[in-house]
PDB file of C-alpha atoms in Angstrom:
ATOM      1  CA  UNK A  11     -96.999  39.167  52.362  1.00 93.00           C
ATOM      2  CA  UNK A  12     -94.738  41.117  49.982  1.00 97.00           C
ATOM      3  CA  UNK A  13     -96.559  42.990  47.256  1.00 97.00           C
ATOM      4  CA  UNK A  14     -94.342  44.234  44.424  1.00 98.00           C
ATOM      5  CA  UNK A  15     -96.118  46.580  42.059  1.00 98.00           C
ATOM      6  CA  UNK A  16     -94.620  48.021  38.808  1.00 98.00           C
ATOM      7  CA  UNK A  17     -96.749  51.152  38.312  1.00 97.00           C
ATOM      8  CA  UNK A  18     -95.302  52.368  35.076  1.00 94.00           C
ATOM      9  CA  UNK A  19     -94.809  54.994  33.952  1.00 97.00           C
ATOM     10  CA  UNK A  20     -96.826  55.175  30.754  1.00 97.00           C
ATOM     11  CA  UNK A  21     -94.862  54.869  27.558  1.00 95.00           C
ATOM     12  CA  UNK A  22     -91.868  53.141  29.079  1.00 94.00           C
ATOM     13  CA  UNK A  23     -91.775  49.409  28.457  1.00 86.00           C
ATOM     14  CA  UNK A  24     -95.047  48.461  26.526  1.00 86.00           C
ATOM     15  CA  UNK A  25     -95.597  45.527  28.962  1.00 92.00           C
ATOM     16  CA  UNK A  26     -92.229  43.948  28.007  1.00 92.00           C
ATOM     17  CA  UNK A  27     -91.266  43.782  31.691  1.00 95.00           C
ATOM     18  CA  UNK A  28     -94.505  41.970  32.567  1.00 95.00           C
ATOM     19  CA  UNK A  29     -93.980  39.497  29.718  1.00 95.00           C
ATOM     20  CA  UNK A  30     -90.409  38.726  30.922  1.00 95.00           C
ATOM     21  CA  UNK A  31     -91.647  38.253  34.476  1.00 97.00           C
ATOM     22  CA  UNK A  32     -94.466  35.918  33.216  1.00 97.00           C
ATOM     23  CA  UNK A  33     -91.794  33.763  31.435  1.00 96.00           C
ATOM     24  CA  UNK A  34     -90.421  33.129  34.914  1.00 96.00           C
ATOM     25  CA  UNK A  35     -93.813  32.493  36.524  1.00 95.00           C
ATOM     26  CA  UNK A  36     -93.374  28.720  37.059  1.00 95.00           C
ATOM     27  CA  UNK A  37     -89.847  28.945  38.355  1.00 95.00           C
ATOM     28  CA  UNK A  38     -90.686  31.834  40.706  1.00 96.00           C
ATOM     29  CA  UNK A  39     -93.767  29.925  41.939  1.00 94.00           C
ATOM     30  CA  UNK A  40     -91.402  27.282  43.315  1.00 94.00           C
ATOM     31  CA  UNK A  41     -89.825  29.959  45.337  1.00 95.00           C
ATOM     32  CA  UNK A  42     -93.148  31.232  46.683  1.00 95.00           C
ATOM     33  CA  UNK A  43     -93.286  34.157  44.254  1.00 97.00           C
ATOM     34  CA  UNK A  44     -96.603  34.534  42.268  1.00 97.00           C
ATOM     35  CA  UNK A  45     -96.768  36.444  39.015  1.00 97.00           C
ATOM     36  CA  UNK A  46    -100.471  36.460  38.131  1.00 96.00           C
ATOM     37  CA  UNK A  47    -101.657  37.435  34.737  1.00 96.00           C
ATOM     38  CA  UNK A  48    -102.758  41.085  34.272  1.00 96.00           C
ATOM     39  CA  UNK A  49    -106.313  40.079  33.820  1.00 95.00           C
ATOM     40  CA  UNK A  50    -106.364  38.796  37.471  1.00 94.00           C
ATOM     41  CA  UNK A  51    -105.828  42.305  38.986  1.00 96.00           C
ATOM     42  CA  UNK A  52    -105.529  45.336  36.716  1.00 96.00           C
ATOM     43  CA  UNK A  53    -109.249  46.080  36.388  1.00 95.00           C
ATOM     44  CA  UNK A  54    -110.047  44.597  39.841  1.00 95.00           C
ATOM     45  CA  UNK A  55    -107.620  46.912  41.648  1.00 95.00           C
ATOM     46  CA  UNK A  56    -108.563  49.979  39.562  1.00 95.00           C
ATOM     47  CA  UNK A  57    -112.270  49.572  40.142  1.00 94.00           C
ATOM     48  CA  UNK A  58    -111.854  48.734  43.771  1.00 93.00           C
ATOM     49  CA  UNK A  59    -109.857  51.884  44.411  1.00 94.00           C
ATOM     50  CA  UNK A  60    -112.414  53.931  42.429  1.00 92.00           C
ATOM     51  CA  UNK A  61    -115.269  52.538  44.386  1.00 91.00           C
ATOM     52  CA  UNK A  62    -113.617  53.279  47.645  1.00 87.00           C
ATOM     53  CA  UNK A  63    -113.036  56.899  46.703  1.00 84.00           C
ATOM     54  CA  UNK A  64    -110.739  57.464  49.645  1.00 82.00           C
ATOM     55  CA  UNK A  65    -112.880  55.573  52.145  1.00 87.00           C
ATOM     56  CA  UNK A  66    -111.348  52.589  54.072  1.00 87.00           C
ATOM     57  CA  UNK A  67    -112.187  49.150  52.505  1.00 89.00           C
ATOM     58  CA  UNK A  68    -114.387  46.593  54.314  1.00 87.00           C
ATOM     59  CA  UNK A  69    -112.622  44.322  56.791  1.00 86.00           C
ATOM     60  CA  UNK A  70    -112.686  41.350  54.553  1.00 87.00           C
ATOM     61  CA  UNK A  71    -111.700  43.318  51.317  1.00 87.00           C
ATOM     62  CA  UNK A  72    -108.087  42.250  51.526  1.00 89.00           C
ATOM     63  CA  UNK A  73    -108.838  38.606  51.745  1.00 90.00           C
ATOM     64  CA  UNK A  74    -111.390  38.725  48.953  1.00 90.00           C
ATOM     65  CA  UNK A  75    -109.040  40.693  46.758  1.00 92.00           C
ATOM     66  CA  UNK A  76    -106.067  38.287  47.301  1.00 92.00           C
ATOM     67  CA  UNK A  77    -108.280  35.152  46.722  1.00 92.00           C
ATOM     68  CA  UNK A  78    -109.255  36.627  43.327  1.00 92.00           C
ATOM     69  CA  UNK A  79    -105.726  37.580  42.370  1.00 94.00           C
ATOM     70  CA  UNK A  80    -104.087  34.278  43.541  1.00 93.00           C
ATOM     71  CA  UNK A  81    -106.854  31.835  42.897  1.00 85.00           C
ATOM     72  CA  UNK A  82    -106.556  30.570  46.464  1.00 74.00           C
ATOM     73  CA  UNK A  83    -102.876  29.710  45.834  1.00 80.00           C
ATOM     74  CA  UNK A  84    -100.242  30.483  48.552  1.00 85.00           C
ATOM     75  CA  UNK A  85     -97.531  32.909  47.950  1.00 92.00           C
ATOM     76  CA  UNK A  86     -94.988  34.885  50.000  1.00 95.00           C
ATOM     77  CA  UNK A  87     -94.569  37.550  47.417  1.00 97.00           C
ATOM     78  CA  UNK A  88     -96.938  38.736  44.643  1.00 97.00           C
ATOM     79  CA  UNK A  89     -95.656  40.498  41.554  1.00 98.00           C
ATOM     80  CA  UNK A  90     -97.891  42.865  39.500  1.00 98.00           C
ATOM     81  CA  UNK A  91     -97.520  45.304  36.726  1.00 97.00           C
ATOM     82  CA  UNK A  92     -99.552  48.000  35.168  1.00 97.00           C
ATOM     83  CA  UNK A  93     -97.938  50.893  33.223  1.00 95.00           C
ATOM     84  CA  UNK A  94    -101.185  52.765  33.293  1.00 95.00           C
ATOM     85  CA  UNK A  95    -101.841  52.299  37.061  1.00 97.00           C
ATOM     86  CA  UNK A  96    -101.641  55.996  37.910  1.00 97.00           C
ATOM     87  CA  UNK A  97    -103.735  57.016  34.898  1.00 97.00           C
ATOM     88  CA  UNK A  98    -104.229  56.662  31.164  1.00 96.00           C
ATOM     89  CA  UNK A  99    -102.065  58.732  28.866  1.00 96.00           C
ATOM     90  CA  UNK A 100    -104.714  61.456  28.170  1.00 95.00           C
ATOM     91  CA  UNK A 101    -104.766  62.338  31.883  1.00 97.00           C
ATOM     92  CA  UNK A 102    -101.026  62.631  32.486  1.00 98.00           C
ATOM     93  CA  UNK A 103    -101.094  66.342  32.639  1.00 98.00           C
ATOM     94  CA  UNK A 104    -104.590  66.821  34.009  1.00 97.00           C
ATOM     95  CA  UNK A 105    -105.185  70.155  35.795  1.00 97.00           C
ATOM     96  CA  UNK A 106    -101.691  71.321  34.616  1.00 97.00           C
ATOM     97  CA  UNK A 107    -100.059  68.795  37.086  1.00 98.00           C
ATOM     98  CA  UNK A 108     -97.675  66.052  36.033  1.00 98.00           C
ATOM     99  CA  UNK A 109     -99.390  62.788  37.202  1.00 98.00           C
ATOM    100  CA  UNK A 110    -101.927  64.555  39.502  1.00 97.00           C
ATOM    101  CA  UNK A 111    -103.476  61.138  40.176  1.00 97.00           C
ATOM    102  CA  UNK A 112    -100.325  59.728  41.780  1.00 98.00           C
ATOM    103  CA  UNK A 113    -101.435  60.589  45.260  1.00 97.00           C
ATOM    104  CA  UNK A 114    -104.963  59.161  45.192  1.00 96.00           C
ATOM    105  CA  UNK A 115    -103.965  56.078  43.352  1.00 97.00           C
ATOM    106  CA  UNK A 116    -100.928  55.225  45.624  1.00 97.00           C
ATOM    107  CA  UNK A 117    -102.997  56.049  48.664  1.00 96.00           C
ATOM    108  CA  UNK A 118    -105.811  53.762  47.407  1.00 95.00           C
ATOM    109  CA  UNK A 119    -103.336  50.990  46.816  1.00 96.00           C
ATOM    110  CA  UNK A 120    -101.951  51.218  50.243  1.00 96.00           C
ATOM    111  CA  UNK A 121    -105.446  51.059  51.675  1.00 94.00           C
ATOM    112  CA  UNK A 122    -106.065  47.789  49.885  1.00 94.00           C
ATOM    113  CA  UNK A 123    -102.896  46.180  51.218  1.00 94.00           C
ATOM    114  CA  UNK A 124    -102.521  47.780  54.727  1.00 91.00           C
ATOM    115  CA  UNK A 125    -100.627  45.012  56.427  1.00 91.00           C
ATOM    116  CA  UNK A 126     -98.500  43.857  53.529  1.00 95.00           C
ATOM    117  CA  UNK A 127     -94.887  44.941  52.684  1.00 97.00           C
ATOM    118  CA  UNK A 128     -95.379  47.102  49.674  1.00 97.00           C
ATOM    119  CA  UNK A 129     -92.661  47.790  47.069  1.00 98.00           C
ATOM    120  CA  UNK A 130     -93.280  50.080  44.231  1.00 98.00           C
ATOM    121  CA  UNK A 131     -91.253  50.180  41.025  1.00 98.00           C
ATOM    122  CA  UNK A 132     -91.364  52.974  38.361  1.00 98.00           C
ATOM    123  CA  UNK A 133     -89.505  53.813  35.229  1.00 98.00           C
ATOM    124  CA  UNK A 134     -88.912  57.551  34.153  1.00 98.00           C
ATOM    125  CA  UNK A 135     -88.458  58.877  30.701  1.00 97.00           C
ATOM    126  CA  UNK A 136     -86.919  61.922  29.192  1.00 97.00           C
ATOM    127  CA  UNK A 137     -89.838  64.508  28.668  1.00 97.00           C
ATOM    128  CA  UNK A 138     -88.401  65.253  25.250  1.00 95.00           C
ATOM    129  CA  UNK A 139     -89.602  61.801  24.134  1.00 95.00           C
ATOM    130  CA  UNK A 140     -92.086  61.077  26.861  1.00 96.00           C
ATOM    131  CA  UNK A 141     -94.440  63.879  25.920  1.00 97.00           C
ATOM    132  CA  UNK A 142     -94.630  63.009  22.187  1.00 95.00           C
ATOM    133  CA  UNK A 143     -95.201  59.263  23.132  1.00 94.00           C
ATOM    134  CA  UNK A 144     -97.926  60.006  25.659  1.00 96.00           C
ATOM    135  CA  UNK A 145     -99.580  62.402  23.265  1.00 96.00           C
ATOM    136  CA  UNK A 146     -99.611  59.878  20.552  1.00 93.00           C
ATOM    137  CA  UNK A 147    -101.205  57.316  22.932  1.00 94.00           C
ATOM    138  CA  UNK A 148    -103.704  59.752  24.300  1.00 95.00           C
ATOM    139  CA  UNK A 149    -105.519  59.892  20.947  1.00 85.00           C
ATOM    140  CA  UNK A 150    -106.067  63.651  21.626  1.00 90.00           C
ATOM    141  CA  UNK A 151    -106.335  65.948  18.579  1.00 91.00           C
ATOM    142  CA  UNK A 152    -105.055  69.148  20.198  1.00 94.00           C
ATOM    143  CA  UNK A 153    -101.623  69.235  21.824  1.00 95.00           C
ATOM    144  CA  UNK A 154    -102.313  72.354  23.933  1.00 95.00           C
ATOM    145  CA  UNK A 155    -105.426  70.633  25.440  1.00 95.00           C
ATOM    146  CA  UNK A 156    -103.413  67.438  26.206  1.00 97.00           C
ATOM    147  CA  UNK A 157    -100.869  69.498  28.176  1.00 97.00           C
ATOM    148  CA  UNK A 158    -103.594  71.261  30.022  1.00 96.00           C
ATOM    149  CA  UNK A 159    -101.563  74.374  30.369  1.00 96.00           C
ATOM    150  CA  UNK A 160     -98.405  72.812  31.717  1.00 97.00           C
ATOM    151  CA  UNK A 161     -95.193  73.840  29.977  1.00 96.00           C
ATOM    152  CA  UNK A 162     -92.917  70.906  28.935  1.00 96.00           C
ATOM    153  CA  UNK A 163     -90.073  72.565  30.715  1.00 97.00           C
ATOM    154  CA  UNK A 164     -91.962  72.326  33.994  1.00 98.00           C
ATOM    155  CA  UNK A 165     -92.231  68.567  33.962  1.00 98.00           C
ATOM    156  CA  UNK A 166     -90.355  67.076  36.925  1.00 98.00           C
ATOM    157  CA  UNK A 167     -90.196  63.408  37.785  1.00 98.00           C
ATOM    158  CA  UNK A 168     -88.987  64.462  41.191  1.00 98.00           C
ATOM    159  CA  UNK A 169     -92.389  65.996  41.903  1.00 98.00           C
ATOM    160  CA  UNK A 170     -94.094  62.668  41.166  1.00 98.00           C
ATOM    161  CA  UNK A 171     -91.486  60.816  43.240  1.00 98.00           C
ATOM    162  CA  UNK A 172     -92.057  63.095  46.161  1.00 98.00           C
ATOM    163  CA  UNK A 173     -95.896  62.669  46.091  1.00 98.00           C
ATOM    164  CA  UNK A 174     -95.565  58.855  45.825  1.00 98.00           C
ATOM    165  CA  UNK A 175     -93.254  58.905  48.860  1.00 98.00           C
ATOM    166  CA  UNK A 176     -95.674  61.082  50.746  1.00 97.00           C
ATOM    167  CA  UNK A 177     -98.653  58.764  49.926  1.00 97.00           C
ATOM    168  CA  UNK A 178     -96.725  55.631  50.810  1.00 97.00           C
ATOM    169  CA  UNK A 179     -93.967  56.472  53.274  1.00 96.00           C
ATOM    170  CA  UNK A 180     -93.663  52.908  54.526  1.00 95.00           C
ATOM    171  CA  UNK A 181     -93.299  51.468  50.946  1.00 97.00           C
ATOM    172  CA  UNK A 182     -89.922  50.824  49.297  1.00 97.00           C
ATOM    173  CA  UNK A 183     -89.791  52.796  46.028  1.00 98.00           C
ATOM    174  CA  UNK A 184     -87.382  51.862  43.214  1.00 98.00           C
ATOM    175  CA  UNK A 185     -87.014  53.969  40.120  1.00 98.00           C
ATOM    176  CA  UNK A 186     -84.858  54.002  37.003  1.00 98.00           C
ATOM    177  CA  UNK A 187     -84.522  55.653  33.674  1.00 97.00           C
ATOM    178  CA  UNK A 188     -86.244  54.095  30.671  1.00 95.00           C
ATOM    179  CA  UNK A 189     -83.230  55.054  28.533  1.00 93.00           C
ATOM    180  CA  UNK A 190     -81.052  52.648  30.596  1.00 94.00           C
ATOM    181  CA  UNK A 191     -83.368  49.577  30.511  1.00 94.00           C
ATOM    182  CA  UNK A 192     -81.356  47.687  27.814  1.00 91.00           C
ATOM    183  CA  UNK A 193     -78.387  47.562  30.288  1.00 91.00           C
ATOM    184  CA  UNK A 194     -80.279  46.857  33.506  1.00 94.00           C
ATOM    185  CA  UNK A 195     -83.087  44.522  32.221  1.00 94.00           C
ATOM    186  CA  UNK A 196     -82.075  41.361  34.052  1.00 92.00           C
ATOM    187  CA  UNK A 197     -81.477  43.358  37.245  1.00 94.00           C
ATOM    188  CA  UNK A 198     -85.042  44.788  36.903  1.00 96.00           C
ATOM    189  CA  UNK A 199     -86.536  41.272  36.612  1.00 96.00           C
ATOM    190  CA  UNK A 200     -84.592  40.217  39.768  1.00 95.00           C
ATOM    191  CA  UNK A 201     -85.392  43.294  41.803  1.00 96.00           C
ATOM    192  CA  UNK A 202     -89.198  43.190  41.057  1.00 97.00           C
ATOM    193  CA  UNK A 203     -89.450  39.487  41.649  1.00 97.00           C
ATOM    194  CA  UNK A 204     -87.239  39.636  44.709  1.00 96.00           C
ATOM    195  CA  UNK A 205     -84.875  36.808  43.852  1.00 95.00           C
ATOM    196  CA  UNK A 206     -81.105  37.056  44.558  1.00 90.00           C
ATOM    197  CA  UNK A 207     -78.554  37.805  41.930  1.00 86.00           C
ATOM    198  CA  UNK A 208     -77.542  34.237  41.450  1.00 82.00           C
ATOM    199  CA  UNK A 209     -80.992  32.881  40.655  1.00 89.00           C
ATOM    200  CA  UNK A 210     -81.371  31.742  37.171  1.00 89.00           C
ATOM    201  CA  UNK A 211     -83.912  33.762  35.219  1.00 94.00           C
ATOM    202  CA  UNK A 212     -85.479  33.716  31.678  1.00 93.00           C
ATOM    203  CA  UNK A 213     -85.882  36.744  29.539  1.00 92.00           C
ATOM    204  CA  UNK A 214     -82.886  38.762  30.854  1.00 91.00           C
ATOM    205  CA  UNK A 215     -82.008  39.820  27.278  1.00 90.00           C
ATOM    206  CA  UNK A 216     -85.657  40.160  25.962  1.00 90.00           C
ATOM    207  CA  UNK A 217     -85.376  43.968  25.548  1.00 89.00           C
ATOM    208  CA  UNK A 218     -81.859  43.706  24.100  1.00 91.00           C
ATOM    209  CA  UNK A 219     -83.074  41.325  21.403  1.00 91.00           C
ATOM    210  CA  UNK A 220     -85.756  43.809  20.438  1.00 89.00           C
ATOM    211  CA  UNK A 221     -83.258  46.580  19.570  1.00 90.00           C
ATOM    212  CA  UNK A 222     -80.202  44.527  18.456  1.00 92.00           C
ATOM    213  CA  UNK A 223     -79.874  42.879  15.022  1.00 94.00           C
ATOM    214  CA  UNK A 224     -80.168  39.040  15.019  1.00 93.00           C
ATOM    215  CA  UNK A 225     -76.534  38.747  13.970  1.00 94.00           C
ATOM    216  CA  UNK A 226     -75.506  41.036  16.751  1.00 93.00           C
ATOM    217  CA  UNK A 227     -77.472  39.018  19.271  1.00 93.00           C
ATOM    218  CA  UNK A 228     -75.887  35.708  18.044  1.00 94.00           C
ATOM    219  CA  UNK A 229     -72.454  37.266  18.411  1.00 94.00           C
ATOM    220  CA  UNK A 230     -73.344  38.759  21.811  1.00 92.00           C
ATOM    221  CA  UNK A 231     -74.500  35.341  23.253  1.00 92.00           C
ATOM    222  CA  UNK A 232     -71.467  33.645  21.815  1.00 94.00           C
ATOM    223  CA  UNK A 233     -69.181  36.227  23.304  1.00 91.00           C
ATOM    224  CA  UNK A 234     -70.882  35.785  26.762  1.00 90.00           C
ATOM    225  CA  UNK A 235     -70.360  32.060  26.505  1.00 91.00           C
ATOM    226  CA  UNK A 236     -66.696  32.261  25.654  1.00 93.00           C
ATOM    227  CA  UNK A 237     -65.930  35.296  27.852  1.00 90.00           C
ATOM    228  CA  UNK A 238     -68.254  35.067  30.942  1.00 90.00           C
ATOM    229  CA  UNK A 239     -68.427  38.448  32.758  1.00 87.00           C
ATOM    230  CA  UNK A 240     -67.227  38.276  36.263  1.00 84.00           C
ATOM    231  CA  UNK A 241     -69.358  41.213  37.458  1.00 84.00           C
ATOM    232  CA  UNK A 242     -72.624  42.897  36.551  1.00 83.00           C
ATOM    233  CA  UNK A 243     -70.628  45.983  35.491  1.00 86.00           C
ATOM    234  CA  UNK A 244     -68.521  43.962  33.161  1.00 88.00           C
ATOM    235  CA  UNK A 245     -71.625  42.480  31.628  1.00 88.00           C
ATOM    236  CA  UNK A 246     -73.171  45.958  31.132  1.00 89.00           C
ATOM    237  CA  UNK A 247     -69.995  47.159  29.458  1.00 91.00           C
ATOM    238  CA  UNK A 248     -70.232  44.171  26.927  1.00 93.00           C
ATOM    239  CA  UNK A 249     -73.911  45.000  26.231  1.00 92.00           C
ATOM    240  CA  UNK A 250     -73.017  48.661  25.584  1.00 92.00           C
ATOM    241  CA  UNK A 251     -70.290  47.728  23.247  1.00 94.00           C
ATOM    242  CA  UNK A 252     -72.468  45.360  21.234  1.00 92.00           C
ATOM    243  CA  UNK A 253     -75.317  47.917  21.148  1.00 91.00           C
ATOM    244  CA  UNK A 254     -72.929  50.446  19.759  1.00 91.00           C
ATOM    245  CA  UNK A 255     -72.182  48.169  16.851  1.00 92.00           C
ATOM    246  CA  UNK A 256     -75.399  46.210  16.215  1.00 91.00           C
ATOM    247  CA  UNK A 257     -78.164  48.454  17.480  1.00 90.00           C
ATOM    248  CA  UNK A 258     -81.339  48.666  15.176  1.00 89.00           C
ATOM    249  CA  UNK A 259     -81.492  52.323  14.594  1.00 81.00           C
ATOM    250  CA  UNK A 260     -85.148  52.242  13.644  1.00 74.00           C
ATOM    251  CA  UNK A 261     -85.940  50.761  16.996  1.00 65.00           C
ATOM    252  CA  UNK A 262     -84.165  53.355  19.071  1.00 67.00           C
ATOM    253  CA  UNK A 263     -84.447  56.536  17.056  1.00 70.00           C
ATOM    254  CA  UNK A 264     -87.486  58.680  17.893  1.00 73.00           C
ATOM    255  CA  UNK A 265     -89.020  61.274  15.603  1.00 71.00           C
ATOM    256  CA  UNK A 266     -90.488  64.227  17.498  1.00 79.00           C
ATOM    257  CA  UNK A 267     -93.022  66.255  15.594  1.00 80.00           C
ATOM    258  CA  UNK A 268     -94.793  68.586  17.988  1.00 88.00           C
ATOM    259  CA  UNK A 269     -95.347  72.264  18.183  1.00 84.00           C
ATOM    260  CA  UNK A 270     -92.302  73.913  19.732  1.00 87.00           C
ATOM    261  CA  UNK A 271     -90.334  70.797  19.984  1.00 91.00           C
ATOM    262  CA  UNK A 272     -87.335  71.984  17.950  1.00 92.00           C
ATOM    263  CA  UNK A 273     -83.804  70.916  18.504  1.00 91.00           C
ATOM    264  CA  UNK A 274     -83.237  73.667  21.106  1.00 94.00           C
ATOM    265  CA  UNK A 275     -86.256  72.540  23.034  1.00 94.00           C
ATOM    266  CA  UNK A 276     -85.306  68.944  22.967  1.00 93.00           C
ATOM    267  CA  UNK A 277     -81.775  69.751  24.253  1.00 95.00           C
ATOM    268  CA  UNK A 278     -83.219  71.937  27.028  1.00 97.00           C
ATOM    269  CA  UNK A 279     -85.718  69.287  28.036  1.00 97.00           C
ATOM    270  CA  UNK A 280     -82.950  66.691  28.105  1.00 96.00           C
ATOM    271  CA  UNK A 281     -80.718  68.862  30.303  1.00 98.00           C
ATOM    272  CA  UNK A 282     -83.563  69.524  32.810  1.00 98.00           C
ATOM    273  CA  UNK A 283     -84.303  65.766  32.857  1.00 98.00           C
ATOM    274  CA  UNK A 284     -80.679  64.894  33.644  1.00 98.00           C
ATOM    275  CA  UNK A 285     -80.673  67.469  36.437  1.00 98.00           C
ATOM    276  CA  UNK A 286     -83.943  66.080  37.656  1.00 98.00           C
ATOM    277  CA  UNK A 287     -82.572  62.477  37.686  1.00 98.00           C
ATOM    278  CA  UNK A 288     -79.532  63.681  39.531  1.00 98.00           C
ATOM    279  CA  UNK A 289     -81.863  64.998  42.243  1.00 97.00           C
ATOM    280  CA  UNK A 290     -83.909  61.880  42.452  1.00 98.00           C
ATOM    281  CA  UNK A 291     -80.712  59.723  42.816  1.00 97.00           C
ATOM    282  CA  UNK A 292     -80.091  61.539  45.998  1.00 95.00           C
ATOM    283  CA  UNK A 293     -83.675  61.541  47.499  1.00 97.00           C
ATOM    284  CA  UNK A 294     -84.043  59.840  50.813  1.00 94.00           C
ATOM    285  CA  UNK A 295     -86.262  56.610  50.711  1.00 94.00           C
ATOM    286  CA  UNK A 296     -85.678  56.085  46.951  1.00 97.00           C
ATOM    287  CA  UNK A 297     -83.725  53.255  45.440  1.00 97.00           C
ATOM    288  CA  UNK A 298     -82.245  54.360  42.111  1.00 98.00           C
ATOM    289  CA  UNK A 299     -81.065  51.666  39.578  1.00 96.00           C
ATOM    290  CA  UNK A 300     -78.377  52.886  37.313  1.00 93.00           C
ATOM    291  CA  UNK A 301     -76.325  51.158  34.681  1.00 89.00           C
TER     292      UNK A 301
END
């Protein structure tokens, strides 16, 4: 069986991707693709990994787990999503390590599905906005304690990707930048669900609708109808053009108010992030989705 798991990261899509996938649950089911509700697996998988604490599961654990997730239904592919799978926001920088829990969590996941084809999906985000967002969600009162001694300039998504690859070398890993999601949303739905590019899907413009004015969306959909893009790249250029004119600034502008996060720091973090992404694009065993 194929297991596709969207593992986050925190503060990237606010479960929008899961909601778009669930919109397609009935249609995907006809293709042998099951998209269970998060209540079927999030707590179950987390608590099972915690209870194992690195030990191998019982021989019947996989069957019991899948019966609970699928309600005895048959599927060739199971699609799951949990943006807090690796850890909750207040543990992101635990022990001065960016996503220290990535290794034990991914290793635990692989132990639960030892004979399945595992595909992992993860969005990354510019530390200049990721750190403030994660700090806000952590409910911590002290920023220095939240960072656990890790300097924002030392944050590297490539470190996390490397540890995930080491913990699950046999799994396919797909990553992308959260900043690009409005342009690649439909592709993300298709990639995670495993359907081909010609399969009709619902929700391909869900994220776009949340950051574009209603008038802009109406004009965008009308334009697509009268000028159907011939390629995915053409469609993305159209999206970019309409976003440039009709984007809801309040939905995309982010105010950063943290100690030391002045304009110079934000510029520096962005430059480091772009260098880091460039390195990840060239990493062996990583599929990178770009606009």
